[in-house]
Coordinates of C-alpha atoms in Angstrom, one line a residue:
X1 CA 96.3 124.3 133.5
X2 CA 94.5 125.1 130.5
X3 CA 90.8 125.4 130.4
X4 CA 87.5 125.3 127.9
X5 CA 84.2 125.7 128.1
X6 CA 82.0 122.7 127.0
X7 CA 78.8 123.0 125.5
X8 CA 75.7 120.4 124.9
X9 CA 74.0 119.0 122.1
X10 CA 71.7 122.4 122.2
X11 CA 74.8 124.7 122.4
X12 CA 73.8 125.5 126.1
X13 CA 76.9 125.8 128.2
X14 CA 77.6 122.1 130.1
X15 CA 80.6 122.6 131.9
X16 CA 84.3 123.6 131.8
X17 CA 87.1 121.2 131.0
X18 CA 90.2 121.4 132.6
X19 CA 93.4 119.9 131.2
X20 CA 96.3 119.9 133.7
X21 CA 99.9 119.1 132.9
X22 CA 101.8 118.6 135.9
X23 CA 104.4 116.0 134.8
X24 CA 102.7 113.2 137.0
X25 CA 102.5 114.7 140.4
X26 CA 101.1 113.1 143.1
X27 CA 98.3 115.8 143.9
X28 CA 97.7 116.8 147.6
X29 CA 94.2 115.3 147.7
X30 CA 95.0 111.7 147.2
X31 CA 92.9 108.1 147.1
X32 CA 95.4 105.2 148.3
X33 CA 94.6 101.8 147.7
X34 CA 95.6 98.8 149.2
X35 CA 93.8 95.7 148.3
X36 CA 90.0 96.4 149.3
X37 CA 91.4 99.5 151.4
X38 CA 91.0 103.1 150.5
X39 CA 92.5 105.9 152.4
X40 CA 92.0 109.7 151.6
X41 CA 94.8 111.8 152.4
X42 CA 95.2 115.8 151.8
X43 CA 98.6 116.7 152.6
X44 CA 99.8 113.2 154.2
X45 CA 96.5 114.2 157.1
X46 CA 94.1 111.1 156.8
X47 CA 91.0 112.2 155.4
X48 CA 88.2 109.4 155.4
X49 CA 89.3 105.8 155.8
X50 CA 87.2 103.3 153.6
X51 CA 86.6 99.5 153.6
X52 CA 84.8 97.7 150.7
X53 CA 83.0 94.6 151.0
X54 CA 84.1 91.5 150.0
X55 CA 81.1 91.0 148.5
X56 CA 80.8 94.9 147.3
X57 CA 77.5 95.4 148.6
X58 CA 79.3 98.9 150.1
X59 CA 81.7 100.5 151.9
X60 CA 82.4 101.1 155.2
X61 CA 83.8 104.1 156.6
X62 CA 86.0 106.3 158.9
X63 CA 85.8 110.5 158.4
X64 CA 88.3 112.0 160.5
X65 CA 88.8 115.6 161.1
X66 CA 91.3 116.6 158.8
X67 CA 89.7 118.0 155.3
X68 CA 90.0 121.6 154.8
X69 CA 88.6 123.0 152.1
X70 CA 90.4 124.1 148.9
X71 CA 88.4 127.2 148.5
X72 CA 88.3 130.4 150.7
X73 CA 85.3 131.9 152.3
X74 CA 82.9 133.6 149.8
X75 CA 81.5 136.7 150.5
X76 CA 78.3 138.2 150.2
X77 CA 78.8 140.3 147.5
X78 CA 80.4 138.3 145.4
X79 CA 77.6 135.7 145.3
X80 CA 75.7 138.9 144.5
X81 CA 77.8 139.2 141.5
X82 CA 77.9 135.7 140.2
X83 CA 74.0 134.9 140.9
X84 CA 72.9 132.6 138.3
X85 CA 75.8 132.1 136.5
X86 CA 77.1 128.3 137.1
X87 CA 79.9 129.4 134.0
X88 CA 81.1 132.3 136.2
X89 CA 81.2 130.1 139.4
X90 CA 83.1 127.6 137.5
X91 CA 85.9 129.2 136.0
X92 CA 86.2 131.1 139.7
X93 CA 86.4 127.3 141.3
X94 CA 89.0 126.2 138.5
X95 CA 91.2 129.2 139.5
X96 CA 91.1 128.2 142.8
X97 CA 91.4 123.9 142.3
X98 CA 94.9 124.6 139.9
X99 CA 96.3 126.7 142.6
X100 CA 95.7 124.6 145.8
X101 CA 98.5 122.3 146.4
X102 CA 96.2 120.5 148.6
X103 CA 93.5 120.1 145.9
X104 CA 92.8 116.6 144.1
X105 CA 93.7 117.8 140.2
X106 CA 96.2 115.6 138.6
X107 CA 97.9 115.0 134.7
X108 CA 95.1 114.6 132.6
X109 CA 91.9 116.2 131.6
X110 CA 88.8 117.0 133.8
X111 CA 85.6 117.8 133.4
X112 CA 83.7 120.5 135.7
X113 CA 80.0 119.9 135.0
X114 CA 77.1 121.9 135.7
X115 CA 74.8 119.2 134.4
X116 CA 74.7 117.1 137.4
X117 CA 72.5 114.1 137.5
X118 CA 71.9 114.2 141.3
X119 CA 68.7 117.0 140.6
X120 CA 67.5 114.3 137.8
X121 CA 67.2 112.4 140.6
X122 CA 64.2 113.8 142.3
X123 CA 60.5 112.1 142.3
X124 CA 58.1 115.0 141.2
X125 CA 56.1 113.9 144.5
X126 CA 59.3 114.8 146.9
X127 CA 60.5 118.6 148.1
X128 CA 63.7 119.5 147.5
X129 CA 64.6 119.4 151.0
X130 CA 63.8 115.7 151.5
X131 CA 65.3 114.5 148.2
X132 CA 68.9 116.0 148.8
X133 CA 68.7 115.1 152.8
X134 CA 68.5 111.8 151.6
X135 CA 71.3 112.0 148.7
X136 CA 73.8 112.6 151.9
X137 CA 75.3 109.3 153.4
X138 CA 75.1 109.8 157.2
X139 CA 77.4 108.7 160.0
X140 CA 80.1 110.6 162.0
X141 CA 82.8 109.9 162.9
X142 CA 81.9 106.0 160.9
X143 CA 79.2 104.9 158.5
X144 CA 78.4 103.0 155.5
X145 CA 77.7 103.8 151.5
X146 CA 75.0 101.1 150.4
X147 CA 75.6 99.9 147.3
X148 CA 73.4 97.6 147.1
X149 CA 70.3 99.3 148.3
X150 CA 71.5 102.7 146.7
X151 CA 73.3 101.0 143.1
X152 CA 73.5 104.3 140.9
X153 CA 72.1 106.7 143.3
X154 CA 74.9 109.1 143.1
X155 CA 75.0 110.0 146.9
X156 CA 77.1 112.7 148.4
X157 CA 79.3 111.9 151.1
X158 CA 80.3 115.2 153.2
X159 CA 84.2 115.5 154.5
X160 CA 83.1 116.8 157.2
X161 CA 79.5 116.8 159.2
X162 CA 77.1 119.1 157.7
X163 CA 76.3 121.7 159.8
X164 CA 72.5 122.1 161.6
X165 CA 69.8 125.0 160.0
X166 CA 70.8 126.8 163.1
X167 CA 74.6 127.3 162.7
X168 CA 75.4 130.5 162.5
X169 CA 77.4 130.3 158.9
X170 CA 73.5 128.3 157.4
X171 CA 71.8 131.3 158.4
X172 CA 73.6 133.4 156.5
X173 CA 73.4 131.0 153.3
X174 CA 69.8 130.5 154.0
X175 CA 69.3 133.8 152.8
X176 CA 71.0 133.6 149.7
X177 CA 69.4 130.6 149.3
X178 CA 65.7 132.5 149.5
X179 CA 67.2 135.6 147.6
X180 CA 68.6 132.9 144.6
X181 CA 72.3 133.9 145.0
X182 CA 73.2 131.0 147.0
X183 CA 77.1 129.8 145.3
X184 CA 77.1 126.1 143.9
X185 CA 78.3 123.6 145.9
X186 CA 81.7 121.4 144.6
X187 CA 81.6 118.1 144.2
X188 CA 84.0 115.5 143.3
X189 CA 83.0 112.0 142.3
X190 CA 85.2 109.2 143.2
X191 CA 84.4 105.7 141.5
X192 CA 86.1 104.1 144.3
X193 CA 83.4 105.1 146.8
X194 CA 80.9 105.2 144.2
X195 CA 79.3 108.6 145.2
X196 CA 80.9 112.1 145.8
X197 CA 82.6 113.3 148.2
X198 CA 81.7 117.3 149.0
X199 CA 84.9 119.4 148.4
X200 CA 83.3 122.6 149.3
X201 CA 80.1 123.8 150.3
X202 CA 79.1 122.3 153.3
X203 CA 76.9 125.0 155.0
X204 CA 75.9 125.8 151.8
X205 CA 74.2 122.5 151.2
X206 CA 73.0 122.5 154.5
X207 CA 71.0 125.8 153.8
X208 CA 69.4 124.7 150.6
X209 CA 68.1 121.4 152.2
X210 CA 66.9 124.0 155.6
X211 CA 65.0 126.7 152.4
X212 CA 64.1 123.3 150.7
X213 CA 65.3 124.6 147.6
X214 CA 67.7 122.9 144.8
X215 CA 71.4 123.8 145.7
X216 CA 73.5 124.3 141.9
X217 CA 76.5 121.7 142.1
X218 CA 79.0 121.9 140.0
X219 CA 80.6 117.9 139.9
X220 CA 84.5 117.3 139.4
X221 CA 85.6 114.4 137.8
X222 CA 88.1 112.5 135.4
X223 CA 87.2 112.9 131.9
X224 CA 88.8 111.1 128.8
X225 CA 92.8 111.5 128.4
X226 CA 94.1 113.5 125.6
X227 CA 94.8 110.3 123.5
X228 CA 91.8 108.8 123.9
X229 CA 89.8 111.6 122.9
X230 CA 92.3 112.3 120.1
X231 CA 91.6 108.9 118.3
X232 CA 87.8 109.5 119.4
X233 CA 87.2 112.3 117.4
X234 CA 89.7 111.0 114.5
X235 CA 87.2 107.9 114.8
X236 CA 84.0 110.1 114.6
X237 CA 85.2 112.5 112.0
X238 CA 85.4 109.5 109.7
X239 CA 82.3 107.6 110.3
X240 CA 80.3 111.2 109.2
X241 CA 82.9 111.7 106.2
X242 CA 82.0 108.1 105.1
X243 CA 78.5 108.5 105.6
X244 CA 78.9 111.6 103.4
X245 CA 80.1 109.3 100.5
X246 CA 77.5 107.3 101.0
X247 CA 75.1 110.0 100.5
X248 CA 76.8 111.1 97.4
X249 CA 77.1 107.8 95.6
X250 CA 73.2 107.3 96.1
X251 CA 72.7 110.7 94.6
X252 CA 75.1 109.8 91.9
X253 CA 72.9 107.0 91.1
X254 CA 69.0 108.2 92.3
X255 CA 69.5 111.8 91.1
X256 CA 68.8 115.0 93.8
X257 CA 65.8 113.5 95.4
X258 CA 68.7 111.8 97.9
X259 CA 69.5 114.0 100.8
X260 CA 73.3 114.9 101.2
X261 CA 73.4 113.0 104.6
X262 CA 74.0 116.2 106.2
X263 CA 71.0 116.4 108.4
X264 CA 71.6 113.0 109.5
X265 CA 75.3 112.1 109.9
X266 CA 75.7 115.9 111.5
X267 CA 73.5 115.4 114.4
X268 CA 74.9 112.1 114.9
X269 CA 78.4 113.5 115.0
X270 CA 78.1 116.4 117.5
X271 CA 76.7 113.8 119.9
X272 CA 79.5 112.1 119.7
X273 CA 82.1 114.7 120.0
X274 CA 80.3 115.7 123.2
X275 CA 80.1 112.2 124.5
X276 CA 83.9 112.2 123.7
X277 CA 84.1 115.6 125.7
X278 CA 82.4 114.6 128.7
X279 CA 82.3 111.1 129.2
X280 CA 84.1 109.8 133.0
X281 CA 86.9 108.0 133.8
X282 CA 87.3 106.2 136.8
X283 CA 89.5 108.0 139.8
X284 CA 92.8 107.2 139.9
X285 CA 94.2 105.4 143.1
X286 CA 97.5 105.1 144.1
X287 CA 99.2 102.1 145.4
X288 CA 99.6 102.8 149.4
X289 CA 103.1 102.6 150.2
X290 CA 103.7 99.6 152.8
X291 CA 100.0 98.0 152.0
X292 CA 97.4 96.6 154.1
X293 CA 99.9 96.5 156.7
X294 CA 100.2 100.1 156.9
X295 CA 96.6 100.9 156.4
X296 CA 95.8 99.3 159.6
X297 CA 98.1 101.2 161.2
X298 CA 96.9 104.4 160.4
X299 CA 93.2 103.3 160.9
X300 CA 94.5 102.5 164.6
X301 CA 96.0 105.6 164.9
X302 CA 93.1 107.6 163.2
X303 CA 90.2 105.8 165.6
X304 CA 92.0 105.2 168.2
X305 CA 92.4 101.3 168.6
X306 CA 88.4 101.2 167.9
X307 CA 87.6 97.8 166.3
X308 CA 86.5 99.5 162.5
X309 CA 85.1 97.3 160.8
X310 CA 85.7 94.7 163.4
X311 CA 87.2 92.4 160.9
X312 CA 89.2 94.6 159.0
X313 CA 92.0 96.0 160.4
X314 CA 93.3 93.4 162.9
X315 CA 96.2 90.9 162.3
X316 CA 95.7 89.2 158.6
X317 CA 94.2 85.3 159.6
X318 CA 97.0 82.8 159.9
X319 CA 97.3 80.4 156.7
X320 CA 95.6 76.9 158.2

């Protein structure tokens, strides 16, 4: 895996792009579809179960037990070390995303971004505390992500419940949390949830809401491929070299009073080059093998013959 830092229009660090070629693989974190059925599986272990709506107002669904987390614990000292740098935290979480055969990276390019808009998010009326308890989608071991009331929202979905203020792994991160050296929480967003699913981080998260303080996230997600960004910039690179001669024949004409174009097509182009750079794709899902047939029989294995979503999973209706 190869990997670069991107940069905004202001030359502030954004992110780090990560272009993985892996021949195809199938990664170990994986979205199945079958129909309106999704199922998350990490090493063949369902992960979360999902339904949408016919009318895709939302999804509902089923979080098992089975995520573990792609990253090892992090000690004290090194979120000491890397306090306050989100470009040091990232290229630490690459490291450990290309080497996790259980992890959700695929062929392709990625884009690790440190410019979130969950923060934007936030009403200047409402703590920090109240504004990221209510980004998390609640319900274990079933619930439901509401589109309709939350279009856009950009929620998190945890893989597993976040622990209370009181467990014993929050306190610790409450501390970092007050001291500022609390690590960033990873994120992944999946398009075919709509929101993102919390990859690691999960006490961490839960501190920062108990210190009501803004946790750093650092979001995972699809970026352009490699040919579509390749004819992107080609395209950009020629709109500013025509606007350039465009320039120059009006100064050929008017005399030295006309601007060059510089100042105008140059702006113009770096916003597109980073546009190209970090604009999303949508998450690839995989066709389930066996179909809706099999999904219900591993959503009655996973809840144990409960009736989720009542309609969903039982025999498909007879044709009348």
């Amino acid at each position: 895996m190869r990997h670069s830092d991107v940069t905004g229009d202001d030359g502030t660090w954004a992110g780090l792009c990560l272009d993985v070629r892996d021949g195809g693989r199938r990664p170990g974190l994986c979205v199945f579809r079958a129909g309106q059925r999704l199922l998350l599986s990490q090493l063949s272990r369902p992960v979360l179960l999902a339904v949408v709506d016919e009318d895709l107002q939302g999804v509902d669904f089923w979080r098992t037990d089975g995520y573990r987390s792609l990253v090892p614990p992090l000690r004290a000292d090194t979120a000491r070390a890397l306090a306050g740098s989100p470009q040091r935290w990232a290229h630490r979480f690459a490291r450990h995303l290309a080497g996790a055969a259980e992890g959700p990276l695929h062929e392709g390019r990625w884009l690790l971004s440190y410019d979130s808009p969950l923060a934007r998010w936030r009403h200047p009326g409402d703590s920090h505390a109240r504004h990221w308890r209510s980004m998390l989608v609640e319900g274990h071991p079933d619930g439901y992500v509401d589109w309709f009331l939350h279009a856009h929202a950009w929620e998190i979905l945890p893989l597993r419940p976040v622990p209370d203020a009181d467990d014993g792994r929050v306190k610790a991160y409450r501390k970092q949390a007050r001291d500022g050296t609390l690590p960033p929480v990873l994120l992944w967003w999946v398009s075919g949830l709509d929101c993102h699913l919390v990859l690691d981080g999960h006490a961490r998260l839960a501190a920062a809401i108990a210190e009501s303080v803004e946790p750093a996230v650092l979001e995972l997600r699809r970026a352009l491929p490699r040919d579509e960004l390749a004819a992107g910039v080609e395209e950009a690179v020629d709109t500013y070299e025509r606007e350039l001669a465009r320039f120059a024949g009006l100064r050929s004409v008017h005399g030295s009073a006309v601007p060059n174009g510089a100042a105008v097509a140059g702006p113009e182009l770096a916003r597109r080059l980073h546009h190209l750079h970090t604009a999303q794709r949508p998450t690839w899902a995989w066709p389930l093998p066996g179909g809706e047939e099999r999904w219900r029989r591993i959503a009655r294995e996973t809840t144990g013959g409960t009736a989720w979503p009542a309609a969903s999973y039982g025999a498909p209706p007879a044709a009348s």
